């Protein structure tokens, strides 16, 4: 059994960049669909309806969000990415995801969350009709770093020094736990 897209939602195909098809993106894009409001106070059947010139549909562009990193440097939990306060459907902790976005000024926010919220990053951009805007987000390597990196070019992951210091501390405790009883 195949499911039909919601009324007013064109049937898009899968994205070649590896992102999701717009059918799978239910969060942000449905806000921009031109769906007719519920019919209320309809004139009787014999009376002609007034014709109004409908405004043209909003010009769209494409936002490509690239989550940098790999299985070894990222959390297994996908970061939360929002556009103008609406959550985008990002299903992995790394890779590229494409989203249709109306032309105009926008703000993208990303953060990770495991035991606490970390890696906060915000970026303002202007979407032009028919254009592609690429945004790169690099979550920190650990949750003890509050600031993530986001920009129009590939970003470096923060928190490497903190992660190394934490690992050295754990190894030092383990060595002391083994060596101290032998010295007594």
PDB file of C-alpha atoms in Angstrom:
ATOM      1  CA  UNK A   1       0.000   0.000   0.000  1.00  0.00           C
ATOM      2  CA  UNK A   2       1.487   3.341  -0.997  1.00  0.00           C
ATOM      3  CA  UNK A   3       0.769   6.484   0.905  1.00  0.00           C
ATOM      4  CA  UNK A   4      -0.168   9.662  -0.885  1.00  0.00           C
ATOM      5  CA  UNK A   5       1.408  12.993   0.061  1.00  0.00           C
ATOM      6  CA  UNK A   6      -0.845  15.400   1.945  1.00  0.00           C
ATOM      7  CA  UNK A   7      -3.096  17.567  -0.208  1.00  0.00           C
ATOM      8  CA  UNK A   8      -1.127  20.575  -1.445  1.00  0.00           C
ATOM      9  CA  UNK A   9       2.216  18.802  -0.997  1.00  0.00           C
ATOM     10  CA  UNK A  10       3.886  18.047  -4.362  1.00  0.00           C
ATOM     11  CA  UNK A  11       5.386  14.628  -4.874  1.00  0.00           C
ATOM     12  CA  UNK A  12       9.126  15.137  -4.639  1.00  0.00           C
ATOM     13  CA  UNK A  13      11.780  12.531  -5.339  1.00  0.00           C
ATOM     14  CA  UNK A  14      14.776  11.599  -3.217  1.00  0.00           C
ATOM     15  CA  UNK A  15      17.587  14.097  -2.986  1.00  0.00           C
ATOM     16  CA  UNK A  16      20.844  13.156  -4.794  1.00  0.00           C
ATOM     17  CA  UNK A  17      22.949  14.837  -2.079  1.00  0.00           C
ATOM     18  CA  UNK A  18      22.032  12.081   0.362  1.00  0.00           C
ATOM     19  CA  UNK A  19      19.497  14.134   2.300  1.00  0.00           C
ATOM     20  CA  UNK A  20      15.893  13.257   2.775  1.00  0.00           C
ATOM     21  CA  UNK A  21      13.159  13.766   0.264  1.00  0.00           C
ATOM     22  CA  UNK A  22      10.775  16.573   1.138  1.00  0.00           C
ATOM     23  CA  UNK A  23       8.058  13.965   1.746  1.00  0.00           C
ATOM     24  CA  UNK A  24      10.081  12.807   4.757  1.00  0.00           C
ATOM     25  CA  UNK A  25      10.599  16.313   6.108  1.00  0.00           C
ATOM     26  CA  UNK A  26       7.416  16.953   8.032  1.00  0.00           C
ATOM     27  CA  UNK A  27       8.628  19.565  10.502  1.00  0.00           C
ATOM     28  CA  UNK A  28       9.678  22.828   8.889  1.00  0.00           C
ATOM     29  CA  UNK A  29       8.539  22.648   5.290  1.00  0.00           C
ATOM     30  CA  UNK A  30       4.847  21.975   5.921  1.00  0.00           C
ATOM     31  CA  UNK A  31       4.607  25.466   7.359  1.00  0.00           C
ATOM     32  CA  UNK A  32       5.282  26.843   3.865  1.00  0.00           C
ATOM     33  CA  UNK A  33       2.857  24.710   1.887  1.00  0.00           C
ATOM     34  CA  UNK A  34       0.015  26.605   0.250  1.00  0.00           C
ATOM     35  CA  UNK A  35      -2.907  24.733   1.716  1.00  0.00           C
ATOM     36  CA  UNK A  36      -6.411  26.105   1.403  1.00  0.00           C
ATOM     37  CA  UNK A  37      -8.083  27.089   4.663  1.00  0.00           C
ATOM     38  CA  UNK A  38     -11.185  25.152   5.695  1.00  0.00           C
ATOM     39  CA  UNK A  39     -14.260  26.247   3.748  1.00  0.00           C
ATOM     40  CA  UNK A  40     -16.587  28.331   5.887  1.00  0.00           C
ATOM     41  CA  UNK A  41     -19.540  30.553   5.047  1.00  0.00           C
ATOM     42  CA  UNK A  42     -19.763  29.279   1.490  1.00  0.00           C
ATOM     43  CA  UNK A  43     -22.191  31.157  -0.792  1.00  0.00           C
ATOM     44  CA  UNK A  44     -25.204  29.228  -2.071  1.00  0.00           C
ATOM     45  CA  UNK A  45     -24.582  27.050  -5.123  1.00  0.00           C
ATOM     46  CA  UNK A  46     -26.452  29.348  -7.536  1.00  0.00           C
ATOM     47  CA  UNK A  47     -24.476  32.488  -6.669  1.00  0.00           C
ATOM     48  CA  UNK A  48     -21.196  33.140  -8.490  1.00  0.00           C
ATOM     49  CA  UNK A  49     -18.083  33.168  -6.319  1.00  0.00           C
ATOM     50  CA  UNK A  50     -15.867  36.222  -6.248  1.00  0.00           C
ATOM     51  CA  UNK A  51     -12.535  35.625  -7.894  1.00  0.00           C
ATOM     52  CA  UNK A  52      -9.399  36.829  -6.164  1.00  0.00           C
ATOM     53  CA  UNK A  53      -5.934  36.955  -7.588  1.00  0.00           C
ATOM     54  CA  UNK A  54      -3.967  34.539  -5.450  1.00  0.00           C
ATOM     55  CA  UNK A  55      -0.460  35.672  -4.538  1.00  0.00           C
ATOM     56  CA  UNK A  56       2.313  33.730  -6.256  1.00  0.00           C
ATOM     57  CA  UNK A  57       3.864  30.950  -4.174  1.00  0.00           C
ATOM     58  CA  UNK A  58       6.881  31.961  -2.145  1.00  0.00           C
ATOM     59  CA  UNK A  59      10.138  31.579  -3.999  1.00  0.00           C
ATOM     60  CA  UNK A  60      12.145  28.695  -2.570  1.00  0.00           C
ATOM     61  CA  UNK A  61      15.808  27.881  -2.174  1.00  0.00           C
ATOM     62  CA  UNK A  62      17.637  24.887  -0.716  1.00  0.00           C
ATOM     63  CA  UNK A  63      19.426  24.747   2.620  1.00  0.00           C
ATOM     64  CA  UNK A  64      22.070  22.024   2.834  1.00  0.00           C
ATOM     65  CA  UNK A  65      23.058  21.260   6.430  1.00  0.00           C
ATOM     66  CA  UNK A  66      26.271  19.252   6.739  1.00  0.00           C
ATOM     67  CA  UNK A  67      26.924  17.698  10.135  1.00  0.00           C
ATOM     68  CA  UNK A  68      30.659  17.187  10.335  1.00  0.00           C
ATOM     69  CA  UNK A  69      32.440  14.384  12.090  1.00  0.00           C
ATOM     70  CA  UNK A  70      32.312  10.632  12.124  1.00  0.00           C
ATOM     71  CA  UNK A  71      31.109   7.780  14.283  1.00  0.00           C
ATOM     72  CA  UNK A  72      34.242   8.128  16.445  1.00  0.00           C
ATOM     73  CA  UNK A  73      34.082  11.888  16.994  1.00  0.00           C
ATOM     74  CA  UNK A  74      30.336  12.492  17.289  1.00  0.00           C
ATOM     75  CA  UNK A  75      27.611  11.412  19.628  1.00  0.00           C
ATOM     76  CA  UNK A  76      25.414   8.529  18.543  1.00  0.00           C
ATOM     77  CA  UNK A  77      22.467  10.876  19.100  1.00  0.00           C
ATOM     78  CA  UNK A  78      21.738  13.255  16.207  1.00  0.00           C
ATOM     79  CA  UNK A  79      22.002  16.945  17.089  1.00  0.00           C
ATOM     80  CA  UNK A  80      18.933  19.153  17.217  1.00  0.00           C
ATOM     81  CA  UNK A  81      18.823  21.583  14.284  1.00  0.00           C
ATOM     82  CA  UNK A  82      16.184  24.312  14.073  1.00  0.00           C
ATOM     83  CA  UNK A  83      15.433  26.881  11.385  1.00  0.00           C
ATOM     84  CA  UNK A  84      13.574  29.962  12.604  1.00  0.00           C
ATOM     85  CA  UNK A  85      12.500  27.949  15.660  1.00  0.00           C
ATOM     86  CA  UNK A  86      11.148  24.964  13.686  1.00  0.00           C
ATOM     87  CA  UNK A  87      12.928  21.654  14.147  1.00  0.00           C
ATOM     88  CA  UNK A  88      14.470  20.139  11.008  1.00  0.00           C
ATOM     89  CA  UNK A  89      14.355  16.385  10.520  1.00  0.00           C
ATOM     90  CA  UNK A  90      18.028  15.407  10.890  1.00  0.00           C
ATOM     91  CA  UNK A  91      18.353  11.649  11.307  1.00  0.00           C
ATOM     92  CA  UNK A  92      22.076  11.099  11.801  1.00  0.00           C
ATOM     93  CA  UNK A  93      25.004  12.602  13.667  1.00  0.00           C
ATOM     94  CA  UNK A  94      26.962  13.164  10.432  1.00  0.00           C
ATOM     95  CA  UNK A  95      26.206  13.682   6.758  1.00  0.00           C
ATOM     96  CA  UNK A  96      24.385  16.204   4.557  1.00  0.00           C
ATOM     97  CA  UNK A  97      20.675  16.969   4.650  1.00  0.00           C
ATOM     98  CA  UNK A  98      18.770  19.209   2.205  1.00  0.00           C
ATOM     99  CA  UNK A  99      15.695  21.267   3.095  1.00  0.00           C
ATOM    100  CA  UNK A 100      13.488  23.521   0.936  1.00  0.00           C
ATOM    101  CA  UNK A 101      13.417  27.020   2.444  1.00  0.00           C
ATOM    102  CA  UNK A 102      11.488  30.136   1.380  1.00  0.00           C
ATOM    103  CA  UNK A 103      13.463  33.174   0.278  1.00  0.00           C
ATOM    104  CA  UNK A 104      14.302  35.691   2.979  1.00  0.00           C
ATOM    105  CA  UNK A 105      16.235  36.154   6.216  1.00  0.00           C
ATOM    106  CA  UNK A 106      16.623  33.055   8.412  1.00  0.00           C
ATOM    107  CA  UNK A 107      18.408  31.828  11.546  1.00  0.00           C
ATOM    108  CA  UNK A 108      19.673  28.280  11.977  1.00  0.00           C
ATOM    109  CA  UNK A 109      20.490  26.879  15.418  1.00  0.00           C
ATOM    110  CA  UNK A 110      22.145  23.578  16.298  1.00  0.00           C
ATOM    111  CA  UNK A 111      23.045  21.844  19.551  1.00  0.00           C
ATOM    112  CA  UNK A 112      23.652  18.379  20.910  1.00  0.00           C
ATOM    113  CA  UNK A 113      22.047  16.856  23.957  1.00  0.00           C
ATOM    114  CA  UNK A 114      22.972  13.804  25.932  1.00  0.00           C
ATOM    115  CA  UNK A 115      22.988  14.398  29.677  1.00  0.00           C
ATOM    116  CA  UNK A 116      22.835  18.144  29.113  1.00  0.00           C
ATOM    117  CA  UNK A 117      22.534  20.585  26.226  1.00  0.00           C
ATOM    118  CA  UNK A 118      25.909  21.390  24.631  1.00  0.00           C
ATOM    119  CA  UNK A 119      27.492  22.626  21.407  1.00  0.00           C
ATOM    120  CA  UNK A 120      25.177  25.610  20.902  1.00  0.00           C
ATOM    121  CA  UNK A 121      25.714  27.439  17.613  1.00  0.00           C
ATOM    122  CA  UNK A 122      23.641  29.998  15.677  1.00  0.00           C
ATOM    123  CA  UNK A 123      23.999  31.446  12.183  1.00  0.00           C
ATOM    124  CA  UNK A 124      21.952  34.055  10.307  1.00  0.00           C
ATOM    125  CA  UNK A 125      21.708  33.851   6.518  1.00  0.00           C
ATOM    126  CA  UNK A 126      19.693  35.159   3.579  1.00  0.00           C
ATOM    127  CA  UNK A 127      18.087  32.654   1.210  1.00  0.00           C
ATOM    128  CA  UNK A 128      17.696  33.796  -2.378  1.00  0.00           C
ATOM    129  CA  UNK A 129      15.181  32.121  -4.723  1.00  0.00           C
ATOM    130  CA  UNK A 130      16.587  29.096  -6.522  1.00  0.00           C
ATOM    131  CA  UNK A 131      19.891  29.204  -4.616  1.00  0.00           C
ATOM    132  CA  UNK A 132      21.697  26.645  -2.464  1.00  0.00           C
ATOM    133  CA  UNK A 133      23.046  27.732   0.923  1.00  0.00           C
ATOM    134  CA  UNK A 134      25.496  25.299   2.507  1.00  0.00           C
ATOM    135  CA  UNK A 135      25.904  25.354   6.283  1.00  0.00           C
ATOM    136  CA  UNK A 136      28.464  23.262   8.186  1.00  0.00           C
ATOM    137  CA  UNK A 137      28.004  22.358  11.868  1.00  0.00           C
ATOM    138  CA  UNK A 138      30.677  20.730  14.005  1.00  0.00           C
ATOM    139  CA  UNK A 139      29.533  19.590  17.432  1.00  0.00           C
ATOM    140  CA  UNK A 140      32.203  19.547  20.146  1.00  0.00           C
ATOM    141  CA  UNK A 141      33.947  16.256  20.903  1.00  0.00           C
ATOM    142  CA  UNK A 142      32.448  16.122  24.393  1.00  0.00           C
ATOM    143  CA  UNK A 143      29.518  17.538  26.289  1.00  0.00           C
ATOM    144  CA  UNK A 144      31.638  19.685  28.593  1.00  0.00           C
ATOM    145  CA  UNK A 145      32.053  22.301  25.840  1.00  0.00           C
ATOM    146  CA  UNK A 146      29.038  24.563  25.491  1.00  0.00           C
ATOM    147  CA  UNK A 147      29.977  26.198  22.177  1.00  0.00           C
ATOM    148  CA  UNK A 148      29.729  24.390  18.822  1.00  0.00           C
ATOM    149  CA  UNK A 149      30.975  25.740  15.491  1.00  0.00           C
ATOM    150  CA  UNK A 150      28.726  26.644  12.559  1.00  0.00           C
ATOM    151  CA  UNK A 151      29.483  28.493   9.333  1.00  0.00           C
ATOM    152  CA  UNK A 152      29.439  28.541   5.554  1.00  0.00           C
ATOM    153  CA  UNK A 153      32.759  26.654   5.319  1.00  0.00           C
ATOM    154  CA  UNK A 154      33.863  23.392   7.005  1.00  0.00           C
ATOM    155  CA  UNK A 155      34.361  23.895  10.752  1.00  0.00           C
ATOM    156  CA  UNK A 156      36.761  22.447  13.325  1.00  0.00           C
ATOM    157  CA  UNK A 157      35.414  20.439  16.243  1.00  0.00           C
ATOM    158  CA  UNK A 158      35.980  22.067  19.621  1.00  0.00           C
ATOM    159  CA  UNK A 159      36.757  20.222  22.819  1.00  0.00           C
ATOM    160  CA  UNK A 160      39.714  18.109  21.702  1.00  0.00           C
ATOM    161  CA  UNK A 161      41.990  19.420  24.462  1.00  0.00           C
ATOM    162  CA  UNK A 162      39.361  18.848  27.139  1.00  0.00           C
ATOM    163  CA  UNK A 163      38.759  15.310  25.869  1.00  0.00           C
ATOM    164  CA  UNK A 164      42.486  14.482  25.919  1.00  0.00           C
ATOM    165  CA  UNK A 165      42.846  15.914  29.450  1.00  0.00           C
ATOM    166  CA  UNK A 166      39.889  13.811  30.611  1.00  0.00           C
ATOM    167  CA  UNK A 167      41.346  10.637  29.088  1.00  0.00           C
ATOM    168  CA  UNK A 168      44.782  11.322  30.651  1.00  0.00           C
ATOM    169  CA  UNK A 169      43.108  11.843  34.036  1.00  0.00           C
ATOM    170  CA  UNK A 170      41.224   8.520  33.739  1.00  0.00           C
ATOM    171  CA  UNK A 171      44.405   6.647  32.771  1.00  0.00           C
ATOM    172  CA  UNK A 172      46.310   8.288  35.653  1.00  0.00           C
ATOM    173  CA  UNK A 173      43.638   7.208  38.165  1.00  0.00           C
ATOM    174  CA  UNK A 174      43.719   3.647  36.774  1.00  0.00           C
ATOM    175  CA  UNK A 175      47.527   3.485  37.018  1.00  0.00           C
ATOM    176  CA  UNK A 176      47.456   4.825  40.584  1.00  0.00           C
ATOM    177  CA  UNK A 177      44.726   2.348  41.541  1.00  0.00           C
ATOM    178  CA  UNK A 178      46.903  -0.540  40.339  1.00  0.00           C
ATOM    179  CA  UNK A 179      50.306   0.769  41.495  1.00  0.00           C
ATOM    180  CA  UNK A 180      49.367   2.176  44.913  1.00  0.00           C
ATOM    181  CA  UNK A 181      48.369  -1.166  46.522  1.00  0.00           C
ATOM    182  CA  UNK A 182      51.629  -2.718  45.269  1.00  0.00           C
ATOM    183  CA  UNK A 183      53.681   0.025  46.936  1.00  0.00           C
ATOM    184  CA  UNK A 184      52.095  -0.541  50.344  1.00  0.00           C
TER     185      UNK A 184
END
